[in-house]
Amino acid sequence: MQQLNKSRLLELEEDFKEYQQVNTNIAIRVVAIEHPWTESNENPGGGRSNIIIKPQEILAIKKDEDKELQRLFNLKDDCERAIDNMSDEQLMIYNMRFVNSDYLGWYEIADRLHYSVRTIYNKRYKMLELLAIEKGLISPEIIDK
């Protein structure tokens, strides 16, 4: 049976943390693609080109080919699907850990919900397992067994 190791669990937690800012990061990346920094042109009048340029098509291609932008879109999609599959209890724990501005640790969450630390880490594992499935790191059939 395939299990998530400690470092993989930490990576999945980081993904959920990054997800909290993913829309901002996507917007910043889109602006960087649409308005790239360029050195000033010594010949502002320049020559004329025989090529007809369609700026919207060029921008669309640049966005499609940008690996960081695509990674952010994939992260957003994966996290949203994982969150949609969470139980009410998992969603509450997710909100306490990642959405709450207090940034509660696992020990504080266990204390507030009156769970043992072992229980909260088991619940954490199941929650991160949902994200691992969405990212294709583990298959859902393995979990059902």
JSON list of N, CA and C in Angstrom, two decimals, residues 13 16 20 83 86-100 103-110 112-116 119-128:
[
{"chain": "A", "resi": 13, "resn": "GLU", "atom": "N", "xyz": [1.01, 20.28, 2.49]},
{"chain": "A", "resi": 13, "resn": "GLU", "atom": "CA", "xyz": [0.62, 21.37, 3.37]},
{"chain": "A", "resi": 13, "resn": "GLU", "atom": "C", "xyz": [1.01, 22.71, 2.78]},
{"chain": "A", "resi": 16, "resn": "PHE", "atom": "N", "xyz": [-1.45, 23.77, 0.17]},
{"chain": "A", "resi": 16, "resn": "PHE", "atom": "CA", "xyz": [-2.65, 24.38, 0.74]},
{"chain": "A", "resi": 16, "resn": "PHE", "atom": "C", "xyz": [-2.37, 25.81, 1.22]},
{"chain": "A", "resi": 20, "resn": "GLN", "atom": "N", "xyz": [-3.90, 29.75, -0.61]},
{"chain": "A", "resi": 20, "resn": "GLN", "atom": "CA", "xyz": [-4.55, 30.91, -0.01]},
{"chain": "A", "resi": 20, "resn": "GLN", "atom": "C", "xyz": [-4.25, 32.20, -0.77]},
{"chain": "A", "resi": 83, "resn": "ILE", "atom": "N", "xyz": [-10.80, 20.36, -1.72]},
{"chain": "A", "resi": 83, "resn": "ILE", "atom": "CA", "xyz": [-11.67, 21.02, -0.74]},
{"chain": "A", "resi": 83, "resn": "ILE", "atom": "C", "xyz": [-13.12, 20.61, -0.96]},
{"chain": "A", "resi": 86, "resn": "MET", "atom": "N", "xyz": [-13.89, 17.33, 0.76]},
{"chain": "A", "resi": 86, "resn": "MET", "atom": "CA", "xyz": [-13.72, 17.24, 2.21]},
{"chain": "A", "resi": 86, "resn": "MET", "atom": "C", "xyz": [-15.06, 17.08, 2.92]},
{"chain": "A", "resi": 87, "resn": "SER", "atom": "N", "xyz": [-15.01, 16.34, 4.00]},
{"chain": "A", "resi": 87, "resn": "SER", "atom": "CA", "xyz": [-16.18, 16.24, 4.88]},
{"chain": "A", "resi": 87, "resn": "SER", "atom": "C", "xyz": [-16.31, 17.57, 5.63]},
{"chain": "A", "resi": 88, "resn": "ASP", "atom": "N", "xyz": [-17.42, 17.74, 6.31]},
{"chain": "A", "resi": 88, "resn": "ASP", "atom": "CA", "xyz": [-17.63, 18.97, 7.08]},
{"chain": "A", "resi": 88, "resn": "ASP", "atom": "C", "xyz": [-16.55, 19.13, 8.14]},
{"chain": "A", "resi": 89, "resn": "GLU", "atom": "N", "xyz": [-16.19, 18.03, 8.78]},
{"chain": "A", "resi": 89, "resn": "GLU", "atom": "CA", "xyz": [-15.14, 18.11, 9.82]},
{"chain": "A", "resi": 89, "resn": "GLU", "atom": "C", "xyz": [-13.79, 18.45, 9.21]},
{"chain": "A", "resi": 90, "resn": "GLN", "atom": "N", "xyz": [-13.46, 17.84, 8.08]},
{"chain": "A", "resi": 90, "resn": "GLN", "atom": "CA", "xyz": [-12.19, 18.15, 7.41]},
{"chain": "A", "resi": 90, "resn": "GLN", "atom": "C", "xyz": [-12.17, 19.60, 6.97]},
{"chain": "A", "resi": 91, "resn": "LEU", "atom": "N", "xyz": [-13.28, 20.09, 6.48]},
{"chain": "A", "resi": 91, "resn": "LEU", "atom": "CA", "xyz": [-13.36, 21.49, 6.05]},
{"chain": "A", "resi": 91, "resn": "LEU", "atom": "C", "xyz": [-13.16, 22.43, 7.24]},
{"chain": "A", "resi": 92, "resn": "MET", "atom": "N", "xyz": [-13.72, 22.09, 8.38]},
{"chain": "A", "resi": 92, "resn": "MET", "atom": "CA", "xyz": [-13.54, 22.91, 9.58]},
{"chain": "A", "resi": 92, "resn": "MET", "atom": "C", "xyz": [-12.06, 22.93, 9.98]},
{"chain": "A", "resi": 93, "resn": "ILE", "atom": "N", "xyz": [-11.42, 21.77, 9.96]},
{"chain": "A", "resi": 93, "resn": "ILE", "atom": "CA", "xyz": [-10.00, 21.69, 10.31]},
{"chain": "A", "resi": 93, "resn": "ILE", "atom": "C", "xyz": [-9.16, 22.45, 9.28]},
{"chain": "A", "resi": 94, "resn": "TYR", "atom": "N", "xyz": [-9.49, 22.28, 8.01]},
{"chain": "A", "resi": 94, "resn": "TYR", "atom": "CA", "xyz": [-8.79, 23.02, 6.94]},
{"chain": "A", "resi": 94, "resn": "TYR", "atom": "C", "xyz": [-8.88, 24.52, 7.19]},
{"chain": "A", "resi": 95, "resn": "ASN", "atom": "N", "xyz": [-10.07, 25.01, 7.49]},
{"chain": "A", "resi": 95, "resn": "ASN", "atom": "CA", "xyz": [-10.26, 26.44, 7.73]},
{"chain": "A", "resi": 95, "resn": "ASN", "atom": "C", "xyz": [-9.47, 26.92, 8.95]},
{"chain": "A", "resi": 96, "resn": "MET", "atom": "N", "xyz": [-9.45, 26.11, 9.99]},
{"chain": "A", "resi": 96, "resn": "MET", "atom": "CA", "xyz": [-8.70, 26.49, 11.19]},
{"chain": "A", "resi": 96, "resn": "MET", "atom": "C", "xyz": [-7.20, 26.56, 10.91]},
{"chain": "A", "resi": 97, "resn": "ARG", "atom": "N", "xyz": [-6.72, 25.67, 10.09]},
{"chain": "A", "resi": 97, "resn": "ARG", "atom": "CA", "xyz": [-5.28, 25.60, 9.82]},
{"chain": "A", "resi": 97, "resn": "ARG", "atom": "C", "xyz": [-4.82, 26.59, 8.75]},
{"chain": "A", "resi": 98, "resn": "PHE", "atom": "N", "xyz": [-5.54, 26.66, 7.65]},
{"chain": "A", "resi": 98, "resn": "PHE", "atom": "CA", "xyz": [-5.04, 27.40, 6.50]},
{"chain": "A", "resi": 98, "resn": "PHE", "atom": "C", "xyz": [-5.74, 28.72, 6.23]},
{"chain": "A", "resi": 99, "resn": "VAL", "atom": "N", "xyz": [-7.01, 28.82, 6.55]},
{"chain": "A", "resi": 99, "resn": "VAL", "atom": "CA", "xyz": [-7.76, 30.02, 6.20]},
{"chain": "A", "resi": 99, "resn": "VAL", "atom": "C", "xyz": [-7.79, 31.01, 7.37]},
{"chain": "A", "resi": 100, "resn": "ASN", "atom": "N", "xyz": [-7.83, 30.50, 8.59]},
{"chain": "A", "resi": 100, "resn": "ASN", "atom": "CA", "xyz": [-7.90, 31.33, 9.78]},
{"chain": "A", "resi": 100, "resn": "ASN", "atom": "C", "xyz": [-6.68, 32.25, 9.85]},
{"chain": "A", "resi": 103, "resn": "TYR", "atom": "N", "xyz": [-3.53, 31.52, 12.16]},
{"chain": "A", "resi": 103, "resn": "TYR", "atom": "CA", "xyz": [-2.59, 30.46, 11.80]},
{"chain": "A", "resi": 103, "resn": "TYR", "atom": "C", "xyz": [-2.38, 29.51, 12.96]},
{"chain": "A", "resi": 104, "resn": "LEU", "atom": "N", "xyz": [-3.36, 28.69, 13.18]},
{"chain": "A", "resi": 104, "resn": "LEU", "atom": "CA", "xyz": [-3.29, 27.71, 14.25]},
{"chain": "A", "resi": 104, "resn": "LEU", "atom": "C", "xyz": [-2.44, 26.51, 13.84]},
{"chain": "A", "resi": 105, "resn": "GLY", "atom": "N", "xyz": [-1.63, 26.05, 14.76]},
{"chain": "A", "resi": 105, "resn": "GLY", "atom": "CA", "xyz": [-0.84, 24.84, 14.53]},
{"chain": "A", "resi": 105, "resn": "GLY", "atom": "C", "xyz": [-1.69, 23.62, 14.83]},
{"chain": "A", "resi": 106, "resn": "TRP", "atom": "N", "xyz": [-1.15, 22.46, 14.53]},
{"chain": "A", "resi": 106, "resn": "TRP", "atom": "CA", "xyz": [-1.91, 21.22, 14.72]},
{"chain": "A", "resi": 106, "resn": "TRP", "atom": "C", "xyz": [-2.19, 20.97, 16.20]},
{"chain": "A", "resi": 107, "resn": "TYR", "atom": "N", "xyz": [-1.27, 21.34, 17.08]},
{"chain": "A", "resi": 107, "resn": "TYR", "atom": "CA", "xyz": [-1.49, 21.15, 18.51]},
{"chain": "A", "resi": 107, "resn": "TYR", "atom": "C", "xyz": [-2.62, 22.04, 19.01]},
{"chain": "A", "resi": 108, "resn": "GLU", "atom": "N", "xyz": [-2.66, 23.28, 18.53]},
{"chain": "A", "resi": 108, "resn": "GLU", "atom": "CA", "xyz": [-3.74, 24.19, 18.93]},
{"chain": "A", "resi": 108, "resn": "GLU", "atom": "C", "xyz": [-5.09, 23.73, 18.39]},
{"chain": "A", "resi": 109, "resn": "ILE", "atom": "N", "xyz": [-5.09, 23.22, 17.19]},
{"chain": "A", "resi": 109, "resn": "ILE", "atom": "CA", "xyz": [-6.34, 22.70, 16.61]},
{"chain": "A", "resi": 109, "resn": "ILE", "atom": "C", "xyz": [-6.83, 21.50, 17.42]},
{"chain": "A", "resi": 110, "resn": "ALA", "atom": "N", "xyz": [-5.91, 20.60, 17.76]},
{"chain": "A", "resi": 110, "resn": "ALA", "atom": "CA", "xyz": [-6.28, 19.44, 18.57]},
{"chain": "A", "resi": 110, "resn": "ALA", "atom": "C", "xyz": [-6.86, 19.89, 19.91]},
{"chain": "A", "resi": 112, "resn": "ARG", "atom": "N", "xyz": [-8.31, 22.84, 20.66]},
{"chain": "A", "resi": 112, "resn": "ARG", "atom": "CA", "xyz": [-9.61, 23.51, 20.48]},
{"chain": "A", "resi": 112, "resn": "ARG", "atom": "C", "xyz": [-10.74, 22.54, 20.15]},
{"chain": "A", "resi": 113, "resn": "LEU", "atom": "N", "xyz": [-10.41, 21.48, 19.43]},
{"chain": "A", "resi": 113, "resn": "LEU", "atom": "CA", "xyz": [-11.45, 20.51, 19.07]},
{"chain": "A", "resi": 113, "resn": "LEU", "atom": "C", "xyz": [-11.53, 19.35, 20.05]},
{"chain": "A", "resi": 114, "resn": "HIS", "atom": "N", "xyz": [-10.69, 19.38, 21.09]},
{"chain": "A", "resi": 114, "resn": "HIS", "atom": "CA", "xyz": [-10.67, 18.35, 22.13]},
{"chain": "A", "resi": 114, "resn": "HIS", "atom": "C", "xyz": [-10.33, 16.97, 21.55]},
{"chain": "A", "resi": 115, "resn": "TYR", "atom": "N", "xyz": [-9.35, 16.95, 20.65]},
{"chain": "A", "resi": 115, "resn": "TYR", "atom": "CA", "xyz": [-8.82, 15.71, 20.09]},
{"chain": "A", "resi": 115, "resn": "TYR", "atom": "C", "xyz": [-7.43, 15.49, 20.65]},
{"chain": "A", "resi": 116, "resn": "SER", "atom": "N", "xyz": [-6.99, 14.26, 20.62]},
{"chain": "A", "resi": 116, "resn": "SER", "atom": "CA", "xyz": [-5.59, 13.99, 20.95]},
{"chain": "A", "resi": 116, "resn": "SER", "atom": "C", "xyz": [-4.75, 14.45, 19.75]},
{"chain": "A", "resi": 119, "resn": "THR", "atom": "N", "xyz": [-4.85, 11.89, 17.01]},
{"chain": "A", "resi": 119, "resn": "THR", "atom": "CA", "xyz": [-6.09, 11.93, 16.23]},
{"chain": "A", "resi": 119, "resn": "THR", "atom": "C", "xyz": [-6.06, 13.06, 15.21]},
{"chain": "A", "resi": 120, "resn": "ILE", "atom": "N", "xyz": [-5.60, 14.23, 15.62]},
{"chain": "A", "resi": 120, "resn": "ILE", "atom": "CA", "xyz": [-5.60, 15.36, 14.70]},
{"chain": "A", "resi": 120, "resn": "ILE", "atom": "C", "xyz": [-4.61, 15.12, 13.56]},
{"chain": "A", "resi": 121, "resn": "TYR", "atom": "N", "xyz": [-3.50, 14.44, 13.84]},
{"chain": "A", "resi": 121, "resn": "TYR", "atom": "CA", "xyz": [-2.55, 14.13, 12.76]},
{"chain": "A", "resi": 121, "resn": "TYR", "atom": "C", "xyz": [-3.12, 13.07, 11.82]},
{"chain": "A", "resi": 122, "resn": "ASN", "atom": "N", "xyz": [-3.91, 12.16, 12.34]},
{"chain": "A", "resi": 122, "resn": "ASN", "atom": "CA", "xyz": [-4.59, 11.20, 11.46]},
{"chain": "A", "resi": 122, "resn": "ASN", "atom": "C", "xyz": [-5.59, 11.92, 10.56]},
{"chain": "A", "resi": 123, "resn": "LYS", "atom": "N", "xyz": [-6.31, 12.87, 11.12]},
{"chain": "A", "resi": 123, "resn": "LYS", "atom": "CA", "xyz": [-7.27, 13.65, 10.33]},
{"chain": "A", "resi": 123, "resn": "LYS", "atom": "C", "xyz": [-6.53, 14.51, 9.32]},
{"chain": "A", "resi": 124, "resn": "ARG", "atom": "N", "xyz": [-5.38, 15.06, 9.70]},
{"chain": "A", "resi": 124, "resn": "ARG", "atom": "CA", "xyz": [-4.54, 15.83, 8.79]},
{"chain": "A", "resi": 124, "resn": "ARG", "atom": "C", "xyz": [-4.11, 14.96, 7.61]},
{"chain": "A", "resi": 125, "resn": "TYR", "atom": "N", "xyz": [-3.68, 13.75, 7.91]},
{"chain": "A", "resi": 125, "resn": "TYR", "atom": "CA", "xyz": [-3.24, 12.82, 6.87]},
{"chain": "A", "resi": 125, "resn": "TYR", "atom": "C", "xyz": [-4.35, 12.59, 5.86]},
{"chain": "A", "resi": 126, "resn": "LYS", "atom": "N", "xyz": [-5.56, 12.31, 6.35]},
{"chain": "A", "resi": 126, "resn": "LYS", "atom": "CA", "xyz": [-6.69, 12.05, 5.46]},
{"chain": "A", "resi": 126, "resn": "LYS", "atom": "C", "xyz": [-7.02, 13.28, 4.60]},
{"chain": "A", "resi": 127, "resn": "MET", "atom": "N", "xyz": [-6.89, 14.46, 5.19]},
{"chain": "A", "resi": 127, "resn": "MET", "atom": "CA", "xyz": [-7.17, 15.69, 4.47]},
{"chain": "A", "resi": 127, "resn": "MET", "atom": "C", "xyz": [-6.12, 15.92, 3.37]},
{"chain": "A", "resi": 128, "resn": "LEU", "atom": "N", "xyz": [-4.86, 15.71, 3.69]},
{"chain": "A", "resi": 128, "resn": "LEU", "atom": "CA", "xyz": [-3.79, 15.89, 2.70]},
{"chain": "A", "resi": 128, "resn": "LEU", "atom": "C", "xyz": [-3.82, 14.79, 1.65]}
]
